[in-house]
Coordinates of C-alpha atoms in Angstrom, one line a residue:
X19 CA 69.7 127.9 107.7
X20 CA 70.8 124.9 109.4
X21 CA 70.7 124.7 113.5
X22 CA 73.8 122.3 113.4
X23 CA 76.1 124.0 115.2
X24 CA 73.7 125.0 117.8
X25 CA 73.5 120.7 118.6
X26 CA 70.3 120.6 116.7
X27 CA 70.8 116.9 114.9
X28 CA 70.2 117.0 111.2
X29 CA 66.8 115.8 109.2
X30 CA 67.3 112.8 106.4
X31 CA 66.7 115.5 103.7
X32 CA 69.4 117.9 105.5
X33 CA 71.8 115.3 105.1
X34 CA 70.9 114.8 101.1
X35 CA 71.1 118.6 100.4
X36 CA 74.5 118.3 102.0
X37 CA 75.9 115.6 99.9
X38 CA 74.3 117.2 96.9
X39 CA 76.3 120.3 97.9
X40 CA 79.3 118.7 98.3
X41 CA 79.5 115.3 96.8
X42 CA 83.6 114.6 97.9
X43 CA 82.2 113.9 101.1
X44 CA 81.7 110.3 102.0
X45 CA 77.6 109.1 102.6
X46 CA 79.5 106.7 105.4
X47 CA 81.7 109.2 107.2
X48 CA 78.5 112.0 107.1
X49 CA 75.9 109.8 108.5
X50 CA 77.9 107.6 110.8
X51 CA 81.4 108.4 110.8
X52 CA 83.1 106.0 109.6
X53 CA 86.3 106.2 107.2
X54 CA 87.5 109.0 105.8
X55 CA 85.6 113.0 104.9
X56 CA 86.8 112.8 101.7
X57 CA 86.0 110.3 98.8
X58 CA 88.7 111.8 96.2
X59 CA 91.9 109.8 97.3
X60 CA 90.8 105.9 96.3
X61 CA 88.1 104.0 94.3
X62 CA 87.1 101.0 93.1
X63 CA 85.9 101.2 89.6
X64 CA 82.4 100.0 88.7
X65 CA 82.9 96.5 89.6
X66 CA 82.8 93.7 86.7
X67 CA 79.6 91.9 86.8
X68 CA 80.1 88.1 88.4
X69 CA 81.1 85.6 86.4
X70 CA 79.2 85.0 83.9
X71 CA 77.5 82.0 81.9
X72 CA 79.4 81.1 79.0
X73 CA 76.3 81.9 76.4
X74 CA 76.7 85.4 77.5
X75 CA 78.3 88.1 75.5
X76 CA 80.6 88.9 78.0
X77 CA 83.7 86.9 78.7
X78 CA 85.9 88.0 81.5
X79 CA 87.0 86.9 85.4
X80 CA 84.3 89.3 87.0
X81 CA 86.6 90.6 89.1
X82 CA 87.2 94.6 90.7
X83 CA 89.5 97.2 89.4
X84 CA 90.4 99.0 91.7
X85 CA 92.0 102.9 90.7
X86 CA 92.9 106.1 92.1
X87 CA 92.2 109.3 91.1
X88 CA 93.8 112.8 90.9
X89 CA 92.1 116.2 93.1
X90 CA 89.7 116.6 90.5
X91 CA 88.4 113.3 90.2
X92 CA 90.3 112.4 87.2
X93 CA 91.6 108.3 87.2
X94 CA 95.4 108.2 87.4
X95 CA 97.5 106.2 85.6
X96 CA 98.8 103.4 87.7
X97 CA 102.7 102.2 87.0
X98 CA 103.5 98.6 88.2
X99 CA 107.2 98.3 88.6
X100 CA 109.2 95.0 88.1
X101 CA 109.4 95.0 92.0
X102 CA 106.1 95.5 92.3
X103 CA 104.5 92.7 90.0
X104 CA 104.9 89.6 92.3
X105 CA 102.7 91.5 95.0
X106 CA 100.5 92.6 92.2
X107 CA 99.3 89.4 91.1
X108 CA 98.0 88.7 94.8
X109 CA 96.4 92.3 95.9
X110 CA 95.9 94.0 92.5
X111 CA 92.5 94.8 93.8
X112 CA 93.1 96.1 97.2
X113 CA 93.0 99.4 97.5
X114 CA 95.6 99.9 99.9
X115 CA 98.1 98.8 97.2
X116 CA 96.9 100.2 94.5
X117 CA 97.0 103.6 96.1
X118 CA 100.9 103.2 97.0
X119 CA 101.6 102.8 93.5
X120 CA 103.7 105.9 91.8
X121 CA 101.1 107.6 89.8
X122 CA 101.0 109.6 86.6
X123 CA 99.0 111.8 84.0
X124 CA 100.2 111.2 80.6
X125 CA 99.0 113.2 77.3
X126 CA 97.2 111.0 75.1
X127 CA 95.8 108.9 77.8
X128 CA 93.3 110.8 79.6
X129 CA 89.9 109.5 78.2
X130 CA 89.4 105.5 79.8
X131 CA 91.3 103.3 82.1
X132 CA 95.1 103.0 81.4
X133 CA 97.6 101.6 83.8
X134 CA 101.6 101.1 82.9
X135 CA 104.0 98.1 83.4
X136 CA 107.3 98.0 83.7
X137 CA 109.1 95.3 81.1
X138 CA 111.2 92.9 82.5
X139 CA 113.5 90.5 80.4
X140 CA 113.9 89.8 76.7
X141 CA 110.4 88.3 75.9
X142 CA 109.4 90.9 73.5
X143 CA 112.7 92.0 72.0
X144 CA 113.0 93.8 69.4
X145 CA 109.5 95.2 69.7
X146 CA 110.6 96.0 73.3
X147 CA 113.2 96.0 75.5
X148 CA 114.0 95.4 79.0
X149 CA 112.8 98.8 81.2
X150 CA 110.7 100.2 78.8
X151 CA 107.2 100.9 80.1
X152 CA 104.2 99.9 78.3
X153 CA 100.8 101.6 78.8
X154 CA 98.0 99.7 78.8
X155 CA 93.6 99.8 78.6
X156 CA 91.8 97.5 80.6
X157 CA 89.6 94.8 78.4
X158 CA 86.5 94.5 80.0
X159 CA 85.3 91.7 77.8
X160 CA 88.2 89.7 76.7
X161 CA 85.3 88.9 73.5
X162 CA 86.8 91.9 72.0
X163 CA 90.3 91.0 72.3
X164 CA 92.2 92.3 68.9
X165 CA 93.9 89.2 67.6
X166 CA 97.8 90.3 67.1
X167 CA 97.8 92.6 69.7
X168 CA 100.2 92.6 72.9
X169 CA 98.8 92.1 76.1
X170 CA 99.4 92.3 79.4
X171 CA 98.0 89.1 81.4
X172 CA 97.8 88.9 85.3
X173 CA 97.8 85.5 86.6
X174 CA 98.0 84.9 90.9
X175 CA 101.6 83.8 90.2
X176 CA 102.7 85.9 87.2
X177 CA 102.5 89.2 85.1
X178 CA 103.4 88.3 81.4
X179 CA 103.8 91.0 78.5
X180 CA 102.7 88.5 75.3
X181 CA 100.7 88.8 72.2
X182 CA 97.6 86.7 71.8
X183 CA 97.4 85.6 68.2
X184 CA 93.3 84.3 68.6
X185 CA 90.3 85.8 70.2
X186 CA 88.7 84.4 74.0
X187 CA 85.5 82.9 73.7
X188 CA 85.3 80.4 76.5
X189 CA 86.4 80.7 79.7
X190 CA 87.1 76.8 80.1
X191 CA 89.0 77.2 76.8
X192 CA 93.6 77.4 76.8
X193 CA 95.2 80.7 75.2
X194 CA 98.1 80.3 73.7
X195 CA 100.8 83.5 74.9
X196 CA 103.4 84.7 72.2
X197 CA 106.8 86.1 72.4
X198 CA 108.1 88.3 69.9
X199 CA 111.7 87.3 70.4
X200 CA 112.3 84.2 68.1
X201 CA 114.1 82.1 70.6
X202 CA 111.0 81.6 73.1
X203 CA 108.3 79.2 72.5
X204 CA 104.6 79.6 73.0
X205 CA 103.0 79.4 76.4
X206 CA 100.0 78.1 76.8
X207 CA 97.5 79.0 79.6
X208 CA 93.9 78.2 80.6
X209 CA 91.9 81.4 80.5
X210 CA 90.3 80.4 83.8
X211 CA 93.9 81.2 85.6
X212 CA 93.7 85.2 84.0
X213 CA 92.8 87.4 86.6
X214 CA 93.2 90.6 84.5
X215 CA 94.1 91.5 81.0
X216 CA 95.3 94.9 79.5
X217 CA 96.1 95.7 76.0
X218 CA 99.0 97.6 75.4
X219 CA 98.6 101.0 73.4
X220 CA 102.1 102.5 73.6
X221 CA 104.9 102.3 75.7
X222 CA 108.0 104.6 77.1
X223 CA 111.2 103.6 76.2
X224 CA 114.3 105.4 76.9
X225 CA 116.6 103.1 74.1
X226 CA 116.5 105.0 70.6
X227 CA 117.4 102.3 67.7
X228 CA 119.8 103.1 65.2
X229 CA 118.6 102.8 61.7
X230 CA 118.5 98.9 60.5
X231 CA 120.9 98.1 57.8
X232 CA 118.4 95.3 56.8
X233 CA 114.7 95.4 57.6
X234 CA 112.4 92.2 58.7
X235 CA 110.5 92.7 56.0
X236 CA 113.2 92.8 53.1
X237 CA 114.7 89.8 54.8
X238 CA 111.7 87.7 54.4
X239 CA 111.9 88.6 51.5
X240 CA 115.2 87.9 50.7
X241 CA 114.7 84.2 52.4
X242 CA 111.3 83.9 49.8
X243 CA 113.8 85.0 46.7
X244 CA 116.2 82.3 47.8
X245 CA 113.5 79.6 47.8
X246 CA 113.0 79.2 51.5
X247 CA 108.8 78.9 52.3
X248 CA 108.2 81.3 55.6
X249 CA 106.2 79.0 57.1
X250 CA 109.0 76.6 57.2
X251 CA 111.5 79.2 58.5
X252 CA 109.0 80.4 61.7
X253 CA 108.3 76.3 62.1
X254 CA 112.1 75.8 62.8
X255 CA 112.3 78.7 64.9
X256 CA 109.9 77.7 67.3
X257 CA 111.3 74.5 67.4
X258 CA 115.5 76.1 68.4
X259 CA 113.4 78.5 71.0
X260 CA 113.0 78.1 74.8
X261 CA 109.8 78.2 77.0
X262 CA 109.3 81.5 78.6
X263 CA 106.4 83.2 80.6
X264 CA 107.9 86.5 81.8
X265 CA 107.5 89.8 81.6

């Protein structure tokens, strides 16, 4: 039994057995009380390793996540509002703001690190339209990036929803960001400027489409029929669409 209570101060391995007991409670607040009792409320994640040398596997901005977690320890799942993005870009990794986020569980993504994002604009139409909610995995090493897939990229100065079409293998290289909406050109970007990068793996949409009279596919292949080369169709395209980098 422990003399505590009785003003006895407690040993070094008193204070182990009493964060072994109870490990919610904060090392710093037991031993020199600072901060908070409890541990459960905010967290960073383990942080990303410091930048590293460009003949290393890993390719990212070693930066921290920061996330939150539910009662039992659980990481939540983050949602980043459209009037939340331009302060995201700048304190994304500050705890403070991370934790005033809204914060949900969602079936399906309760095994790794997702966080959500709210769509802004008509960027990604008619994959996805303005207010749907895309949820999205951290990539670690931006090495495994799946060519193709959409991406969420955090810049200081922006929050963009755009596929990447090639994979990131140097961080002094330029990625080039795709819309899926015909009418907006390419934007390029040094990977140096991405701060964080998230790959979308579903999304919440409250807009149910009616069923298409024509499909994309049977009109490509209705333009191939005619005589038309694809290639030559997307080249003009490009060429009648407008530079965008939003959301």
């Amino acid at each position: 039994m422990y003399k505590i209570l009785s003003g006895t101060e407690p040993s070094f391995p008193t204070l182990v057995d009493i964060l072994d007991a109870f490990p919610e409670v904060s090392p710093a607040w037991l031993v020199m009380g600072r901060g908070t009792m409890l541990e459960s409320e905010v967290r960073p994640a383990a942080a990303l390793r410091a930048k590293p040398a460009l003949s290393q596997s890993v390719v990212n901005n070693g930066g921290v996540l920061v996330v939150t977690v539910d009662k039992d320890g659980v990481d939540n799942v983050e949602l980043v509002p459209v009037a939340a993005q331009a302060g995201y870009t700048l304190q994304h990794n500050e705890a403070v703001f991370v934790q005033d986020l809204p914060r949900y569980r969602l079936p399906h993504f309760e095994q790794g690190k997702f966080r959500a994002f709210e769509v802004a604009g008509d960027s990604m139409t008619p994959t996805l339209n303005h207010n749907d909610v895309v949820v999205c995995s951290l990539v670690d090493n931006w090495r495994l990036l799946v060519p193709d897939d959409m991406y969420v990229v955090v810049t200081a100065e922006a929050v963009m929803l755009k596929r990447i079409r090639t994979r990131i293998t140097d961080l002094d290289a330029e990625v080039i960001l795709h819309s899926d909406n015909p009418h907006r050109r390419p934007y390029p970007l040094d990977v140096k400027d991405i701060m964080e990068l998230w790959r979308v793996r579903g999304y919440l949409s409250t807009f149910l489409p009616s069923a298409p009279d024509v499909t994309a596919e049977r009109l490509w292949d209705v333009i191939e029929a005619l005589g038309y080369d694809k290639n030559e169709v997307r080249r003009h395209l490009d060429e009648d669409a407008t530079p965008d980098a939003t959301l």
